Amino acid sequence: MLLGLAGFARLMRFIPRSVMVGFVNALAILIFTAQLPYLVDVSWLVYPMVAAGLAIIFLLPRFTTAIPAPLVSIVVLTGLTVAAALTVPNVGDQGELPDSLPFFGIPDLPLTWETLTIIAPYALGVAFVGLMESLMTAKLVDDLTDTPSNKTRESWGQGVANVASGLFGGMGGCAMIGQTMINVKSGARTRLSTFLSGVFLLIMVVALGDIVALIPMAALVAVMIFVAIATFDWHSLRTIHTMPRSETIVMVSTVAVTLITHNLAIGVGVGVLVACVLFARRVAHLVEVTSVTDPDGGTRVYSVHGALFFASSNDLYTQFDYAGDPENVVIDLSGAHVWDASTVAALDAITHKYATRGKTVDVVGLNGHSASRYERHSGQLAGAH
């Protein structure tokens, strides 16, 4: 809730498309690899059942979309397993299902500062990761359905839901892209689908637990493999050779870090960081410096064009002929913008280097914001170069 109130959702606009593609592809790979343990050291019957489940999921929509294909696949494979008395792993083998509703209860913890210092780091970490995944999922669904979502409301709602869940002995949670993709691919478009999904899941687990326990894991594996295939951005592979090199690096970095850490938030964070570094490097090289000398030879005018910030200001310092220029030098910044104190420090260093040779420098053409920044910091940043 605190992250939602702090406007964390607004930061989503700083996540580039290449990071989104990397996030989606990494998630698809993680979903697929998570199914592999259910395909190792099992009865040979599991493999044809998974294949049959995938066939139903992919072929049924060609004939009808009235009933979600994954649901049909689960029902058919469960019926086949029960009717033929097949010995294959099922949901019941994974653990005992609850058979009663949770009850309200305030956690029995001492409300002290020491308790808070122990819990807070883990709580904030989990909240950050969960919110990041939820917002990325919301953005992905926005792209799939061509509809906007209220990210602040998503953040606030997730916080309230997790607090309520904790009061009933539940675990914290967030949006799951696997289930979301199934929902969207099945035709869901409103929040009602999420609510009904929770209601039906509650009914099935509590009231129909014995039936749910009979569902073969092969059916669920088939559904999740379908989700992985549907989630992966195959277009990104077809166009990888034509995309800008920087975007490919960002996408691959996001995928690699996510797969290594098994943490989507870390993968996205690294992807955004790499994108920022590559963007700064690219923009820094767009700065252009030209110069002309007055006919009388007493003044040389340097015209600077581009965005001046920490990455480009270092190169700016080397663009001047300190020894060969005449006594008067003019630096015209009418075609540039000063973004940070690093640029002011570079301009001061340039002025100082000319001054040591007995030459004067006039900085002209600053726009309003650049002039304000230059006047505020000039002379205060000695030793930057």
Coordinates of C-alpha atoms in Angstrom, one line a residue:
M1 CA 0.0 0.0 0.0
L2 CA 2.8 2.4 0.9
L3 CA 4.5 1.8 -2.5
G4 CA 1.2 2.5 -4.2
L5 CA 0.6 5.7 -2.3
A6 CA 4.2 6.8 -3.1
G7 CA 3.5 6.6 -6.8
F8 CA 5.7 3.6 -7.6
A9 CA 3.3 2.7 -10.5
R10 CA 4.3 5.9 -12.3
L11 CA 7.8 4.5 -12.8
M12 CA 6.5 2.0 -15.3
R13 CA 6.8 4.6 -18.0
F14 CA 10.6 4.3 -17.7
I15 CA 10.6 0.7 -18.7
P16 CA 11.5 0.4 -22.4
R17 CA 10.0 -2.1 -24.8
S18 CA 13.2 -4.2 -25.0
V19 CA 13.0 -4.8 -21.2
M20 CA 9.3 -5.8 -21.5
V21 CA 10.2 -8.3 -24.3
G22 CA 13.0 -9.7 -22.1
F23 CA 10.7 -9.9 -19.1
V24 CA 8.1 -11.8 -21.1
N25 CA 10.6 -14.2 -22.7
A26 CA 12.4 -14.9 -19.4
L27 CA 9.0 -15.6 -17.8
A28 CA 8.0 -18.0 -20.5
I29 CA 11.3 -19.9 -20.1
L30 CA 10.9 -20.0 -16.3
I31 CA 7.3 -21.3 -16.7
F32 CA 8.5 -24.0 -19.1
T33 CA 11.4 -25.1 -17.0
A34 CA 9.2 -25.3 -13.9
Q35 CA 7.3 -28.1 -15.6
L36 CA 10.4 -30.3 -16.2
P37 CA 10.4 -31.9 -12.7
Y38 CA 7.0 -33.3 -13.5
L39 CA 8.3 -35.0 -16.6
V40 CA 11.3 -36.8 -15.0
D41 CA 11.1 -40.2 -13.4
V42 CA 7.4 -40.7 -14.1
S43 CA 5.4 -43.3 -15.9
W44 CA 5.6 -43.3 -19.7
L45 CA 1.9 -42.6 -19.8
V46 CA 2.6 -39.1 -18.7
Y47 CA 4.2 -38.1 -22.0
P48 CA 1.3 -39.1 -24.4
M49 CA -1.1 -37.5 -21.9
V50 CA 0.8 -34.2 -22.1
A51 CA 0.9 -34.5 -25.9
A52 CA -2.9 -35.2 -25.9
G53 CA -3.5 -32.2 -23.6
L54 CA -1.5 -29.9 -25.9
A55 CA -3.4 -31.2 -28.9
I56 CA -6.7 -30.4 -27.4
I57 CA -5.6 -26.9 -26.3
F58 CA -4.2 -26.0 -29.7
L59 CA -6.9 -27.7 -31.9
L60 CA -10.1 -27.1 -30.1
P61 CA -10.2 -23.3 -30.7
R62 CA -10.3 -24.0 -34.4
F63 CA -13.8 -25.5 -33.9
T64 CA -15.2 -23.6 -31.0
T65 CA -14.2 -21.0 -28.4
A66 CA -17.4 -21.3 -26.3
I67 CA -15.5 -23.3 -23.7
P68 CA -11.9 -22.6 -22.8
A69 CA -9.6 -25.2 -24.4
P70 CA -7.4 -25.6 -21.2
L71 CA -10.5 -26.4 -19.2
V72 CA -11.6 -29.0 -21.7
S73 CA -8.1 -30.5 -21.7
I74 CA -8.1 -30.9 -17.9
V75 CA -11.6 -32.4 -17.8
V76 CA -10.9 -34.9 -20.6
L77 CA -7.6 -36.1 -19.2
T78 CA -9.0 -36.3 -15.7
G79 CA -11.9 -38.4 -17.0
L80 CA -9.6 -40.6 -18.9
T81 CA -7.3 -41.2 -15.9
V82 CA -10.2 -42.1 -13.6
A83 CA -12.1 -44.3 -16.2
A84 CA -9.0 -46.2 -17.2
A85 CA -7.5 -46.3 -13.6
L86 CA -4.2 -45.0 -14.9
T87 CA -1.4 -44.8 -12.4
V88 CA 0.0 -41.3 -13.0
P89 CA 0.9 -38.5 -10.6
N90 CA -2.0 -36.3 -9.7
V91 CA -2.7 -33.2 -7.6
G92 CA -3.5 -35.2 -4.5
D93 CA 0.1 -36.6 -4.6
Q94 CA 1.5 -33.1 -4.2
G95 CA 0.1 -32.5 -0.7
E96 CA -3.1 -32.3 1.3
L97 CA -5.7 -29.8 0.1
P98 CA -7.5 -27.6 2.7
D99 CA -11.1 -28.6 3.5
S100 CA -12.2 -25.6 5.5
L101 CA -12.4 -21.8 5.2
P102 CA -9.6 -19.8 6.9
F103 CA -10.5 -17.9 10.1
F104 CA -9.7 -14.3 11.1
G105 CA -6.8 -13.8 13.5
I106 CA -4.3 -11.1 14.3
P107 CA -0.7 -12.5 14.2
D108 CA 0.7 -13.2 17.6
L109 CA 3.8 -11.0 17.3
P110 CA 5.2 -8.4 19.8
L111 CA 4.6 -4.9 18.3
T112 CA 8.1 -3.6 19.1
W113 CA 10.7 -1.7 17.1
E114 CA 13.0 -4.8 17.2
T115 CA 10.3 -6.8 15.5
L116 CA 9.8 -4.2 12.8
T117 CA 13.6 -4.0 12.1
I118 CA 13.6 -7.8 11.6
I119 CA 10.5 -8.0 9.4
A120 CA 10.7 -4.7 7.4
P121 CA 13.6 -5.6 5.1
Y122 CA 12.0 -8.9 4.0
A123 CA 8.5 -7.3 3.8
L124 CA 9.8 -4.4 1.6
G125 CA 11.7 -6.8 -0.6
V126 CA 8.8 -9.1 -1.2
A127 CA 6.4 -6.1 -1.7
F128 CA 8.8 -4.6 -4.3
V129 CA 9.2 -7.8 -6.2
G130 CA 5.5 -8.6 -6.1
L131 CA 4.4 -5.1 -7.1
M132 CA 7.0 -5.1 -9.9
E133 CA 5.7 -8.4 -11.3
S134 CA 2.0 -7.2 -11.0
L135 CA 2.7 -3.9 -12.8
M136 CA 4.7 -5.6 -15.6
T137 CA 1.8 -8.1 -16.0
A138 CA -0.7 -5.3 -16.1
K139 CA 1.3 -3.5 -18.8
L140 CA 1.6 -6.8 -20.8
V141 CA -2.2 -7.3 -20.6
D142 CA -2.7 -3.6 -21.7
D143 CA -0.7 -4.4 -24.8
L144 CA -2.6 -7.6 -25.5
T145 CA -6.1 -6.2 -25.0
D146 CA -5.4 -2.6 -26.3
T147 CA -7.0 -1.3 -23.1
P148 CA -5.4 1.0 -20.4
S149 CA -5.3 -0.1 -16.7
N150 CA -5.0 2.0 -13.6
K151 CA -1.6 1.0 -12.2
T152 CA -2.1 3.0 -9.0
R153 CA -5.3 1.2 -8.3
E154 CA -3.6 -2.1 -9.0
S155 CA -0.8 -1.2 -6.5
W156 CA -3.3 -0.1 -3.8
G157 CA -5.6 -3.1 -4.3
Q158 CA -2.7 -5.6 -4.1
G159 CA -1.6 -4.0 -0.8
V160 CA -5.0 -4.1 0.7
A161 CA -5.5 -7.7 -0.4
N162 CA -2.2 -8.9 1.1
V163 CA -3.0 -7.2 4.4
A164 CA -6.4 -8.9 4.5
S165 CA -4.8 -12.2 3.5
G166 CA -2.4 -12.0 6.3
L167 CA -5.2 -11.5 8.8
F168 CA -6.7 -14.8 7.7
G169 CA -3.4 -16.7 7.8
G170 CA -2.7 -16.5 4.1
M171 CA 0.5 -15.7 2.2
G172 CA 1.3 -12.6 0.3
G173 CA 0.7 -12.7 -3.4
C174 CA 0.8 -10.8 -6.6
A175 CA -0.4 -11.0 -10.2
M176 CA 0.7 -14.2 -11.9
I177 CA 1.4 -13.9 -15.6
G178 CA 0.8 -17.6 -16.2
Q179 CA -2.8 -17.5 -14.9
T180 CA -3.3 -14.1 -16.4
M181 CA -2.4 -15.3 -19.9
I182 CA -4.8 -18.2 -19.5
N183 CA -7.5 -15.8 -18.5
V184 CA -6.9 -13.4 -21.4
K185 CA -6.4 -16.1 -24.0
S186 CA -9.8 -17.5 -22.8
G187 CA -11.5 -14.3 -23.6
A188 CA -11.6 -12.5 -20.2
R189 CA -11.6 -8.7 -20.4
T190 CA -12.8 -7.3 -17.1
R191 CA -12.0 -7.6 -13.3
L192 CA -15.0 -9.8 -12.9
S193 CA -13.0 -12.7 -14.4
T194 CA -10.4 -12.4 -11.7
F195 CA -13.0 -12.3 -9.0
L196 CA -14.9 -15.4 -10.4
S197 CA -11.6 -17.2 -10.7
G198 CA -11.0 -16.8 -7.0
V199 CA -14.5 -17.8 -6.1
F200 CA -14.5 -20.9 -8.2
L201 CA -11.0 -21.9 -6.9
L202 CA -12.2 -21.5 -3.3
I203 CA -15.2 -23.7 -4.0
M204 CA -13.2 -26.3 -5.9
V205 CA -10.5 -26.6 -3.2
V206 CA -12.8 -26.5 -0.1
A207 CA -16.0 -28.2 -1.4
L208 CA -14.6 -30.3 -4.2
G209 CA -11.2 -31.2 -2.9
D210 CA -11.6 -34.9 -3.5
I211 CA -12.3 -34.3 -7.2
V212 CA -9.5 -31.7 -7.6
A213 CA -7.1 -34.3 -6.1
L214 CA -7.8 -36.6 -9.0
I215 CA -6.6 -34.2 -11.7
P216 CA -3.4 -35.6 -13.3
M217 CA -0.4 -33.5 -13.2
A218 CA 0.1 -34.2 -16.9
A219 CA -3.0 -32.1 -17.6
L220 CA -1.7 -29.1 -15.7
V221 CA 1.7 -29.5 -17.3
A222 CA 0.1 -29.4 -20.7
V223 CA -1.7 -26.2 -19.8
M224 CA 1.4 -24.5 -18.4
I225 CA 3.5 -25.5 -21.5
F226 CA 0.8 -23.9 -23.6
V227 CA 1.1 -20.8 -21.4
A228 CA 4.8 -20.7 -21.9
I229 CA 4.5 -21.0 -25.7
A230 CA 1.8 -18.3 -25.8
T231 CA 3.7 -16.0 -23.5
F232 CA 7.1 -16.1 -25.4
D233 CA 7.5 -13.3 -27.9
W234 CA 8.5 -15.3 -30.9
H235 CA 8.5 -12.2 -33.1
S236 CA 11.5 -11.0 -31.1
L237 CA 13.5 -14.0 -32.4
R238 CA 12.5 -13.5 -36.0
T239 CA 13.6 -9.8 -35.9
I240 CA 16.7 -10.1 -33.6
H241 CA 19.0 -9.6 -36.6
T242 CA 17.2 -6.4 -37.7
M243 CA 16.7 -4.8 -34.3
P244 CA 19.2 -2.1 -33.1
R245 CA 22.1 -3.7 -31.3
S246 CA 21.5 -1.8 -28.1
E247 CA 17.9 -3.1 -27.8
T248 CA 19.1 -6.7 -28.4
I249 CA 21.7 -6.3 -25.6
V250 CA 19.0 -5.0 -23.3
M251 CA 16.6 -7.8 -24.1
V252 CA 19.3 -10.5 -23.7
S253 CA 20.6 -9.0 -20.5
T254 CA 17.1 -9.0 -19.0
V255 CA 16.5 -12.6 -19.9
A256 CA 20.0 -13.8 -18.7
V257 CA 19.8 -12.1 -15.3
T258 CA 16.3 -13.2 -14.7
L259 CA 17.1 -16.8 -15.5
I260 CA 20.3 -16.7 -13.4
T261 CA 18.7 -15.1 -10.3
H262 CA 15.2 -16.6 -10.8
N263 CA 14.0 -13.1 -9.8
L264 CA 12.0 -11.1 -12.3
A265 CA 12.4 -7.8 -10.4
I266 CA 16.2 -8.1 -10.5
G267 CA 16.1 -9.0 -14.2
V268 CA 13.9 -5.9 -15.0
G269 CA 16.1 -3.7 -12.8
V270 CA 19.3 -4.8 -14.6
G271 CA 17.6 -4.4 -18.0
V272 CA 16.5 -0.8 -17.2
L273 CA 20.0 0.0 -16.0
V274 CA 21.6 -1.4 -19.1
A275 CA 19.1 0.5 -21.3
C276 CA 19.9 3.7 -19.4
V277 CA 23.7 3.2 -19.8
L278 CA 23.4 2.5 -23.6
F279 CA 21.0 5.4 -24.1
A280 CA 23.4 7.8 -22.3
R281 CA 26.3 6.5 -24.4
R282 CA 24.4 6.9 -27.6
V283 CA 23.2 10.4 -26.8
A284 CA 26.7 11.5 -25.6
H285 CA 28.0 10.8 -29.1
L286 CA 25.4 13.1 -30.7
V287 CA 27.0 16.3 -29.4
E288 CA 28.6 18.2 -32.2
V289 CA 31.2 21.0 -31.9
T290 CA 32.1 23.3 -34.8
S291 CA 34.2 26.4 -34.8
V292 CA 35.0 29.5 -36.9
T293 CA 37.6 32.2 -36.4
D294 CA 36.7 35.9 -37.0
P295 CA 38.3 37.5 -40.0
D296 CA 40.6 39.7 -37.8
G297 CA 41.9 36.5 -36.1
G298 CA 41.3 37.8 -32.6
T299 CA 38.3 35.6 -31.7
R300 CA 37.3 32.0 -32.2
V301 CA 33.7 31.0 -31.8
Y302 CA 32.8 27.4 -30.9
S303 CA 29.2 26.3 -31.5
V304 CA 28.0 23.4 -29.5
H305 CA 24.9 21.4 -30.5
G306 CA 23.3 18.5 -28.5
A307 CA 22.4 17.4 -25.0
L308 CA 25.2 18.2 -22.5
F309 CA 25.3 15.9 -19.4
F310 CA 27.8 13.8 -17.5
A311 CA 28.5 11.4 -20.4
S312 CA 28.9 14.0 -23.1
S313 CA 30.7 16.7 -21.0
N314 CA 33.8 14.6 -20.7
D315 CA 34.2 14.5 -24.5
L316 CA 33.3 18.2 -24.7
Y317 CA 36.5 19.1 -22.7
T318 CA 38.7 17.6 -25.4
Q319 CA 37.1 19.5 -28.3
F320 CA 39.0 22.8 -27.9
D321 CA 42.4 23.9 -29.2
Y322 CA 43.7 25.5 -26.0
A323 CA 47.2 26.2 -27.3
G324 CA 46.3 27.3 -30.8
D325 CA 43.3 29.5 -30.2
P326 CA 43.5 33.3 -30.1
E327 CA 43.2 35.4 -27.0
N328 CA 39.4 35.6 -27.1
V329 CA 37.2 32.4 -27.2
V330 CA 33.4 32.3 -27.4
I331 CA 31.4 29.1 -26.6
D332 CA 28.0 29.4 -28.1
L333 CA 25.5 27.0 -26.5
S334 CA 22.3 28.3 -28.2
G335 CA 22.0 24.8 -29.9
A336 CA 22.7 22.9 -26.7
H337 CA 21.1 22.2 -23.3
V338 CA 22.9 21.9 -20.0
W339 CA 21.4 19.1 -18.0
D340 CA 23.6 18.7 -15.0
A341 CA 26.4 20.0 -12.8
S342 CA 28.9 17.8 -14.6
T343 CA 28.6 20.0 -17.7
V344 CA 29.0 23.1 -15.6
A345 CA 32.1 21.7 -14.1
A346 CA 33.4 20.9 -17.6
L347 CA 32.7 24.5 -18.8
D348 CA 34.5 25.8 -15.7
A349 CA 37.5 23.5 -16.5
I350 CA 37.6 24.7 -20.1
T351 CA 37.5 28.3 -18.9
H352 CA 40.2 27.7 -16.4
K353 CA 42.5 26.0 -18.9
Y354 CA 42.2 28.9 -21.3
A355 CA 42.8 31.3 -18.4
T356 CA 46.1 29.6 -17.5
R357 CA 47.2 30.6 -21.0
G358 CA 46.1 34.1 -20.6
K359 CA 43.0 33.8 -22.7
T360 CA 39.4 34.8 -22.0
V361 CA 36.3 32.7 -22.5
D362 CA 32.7 33.9 -22.9
V363 CA 29.9 31.4 -22.6
V364 CA 26.8 32.6 -24.5
G365 CA 23.5 31.4 -25.9
L366 CA 22.3 29.6 -22.7
N367 CA 18.6 29.0 -22.6
G368 CA 16.6 29.8 -19.4
H369 CA 17.1 26.5 -17.6
S370 CA 20.7 26.1 -18.7
A371 CA 21.5 29.7 -17.7
S372 CA 20.0 29.2 -14.2
R373 CA 21.9 25.9 -13.7
Y374 CA 25.2 27.5 -14.9
E375 CA 24.9 30.6 -12.7
R376 CA 24.0 28.5 -9.7
H377 CA 26.9 26.0 -10.0
S378 CA 29.6 27.8 -11.9
G379 CA 32.7 28.4 -9.7
Q380 CA 31.5 25.9 -7.1
L381 CA 32.8 22.7 -8.6
A382 CA 36.5 23.1 -8.7
G383 CA 38.6 20.0 -9.2
A384 CA 36.1 18.2 -11.4
H385 CA 38.7 17.8 -14.2

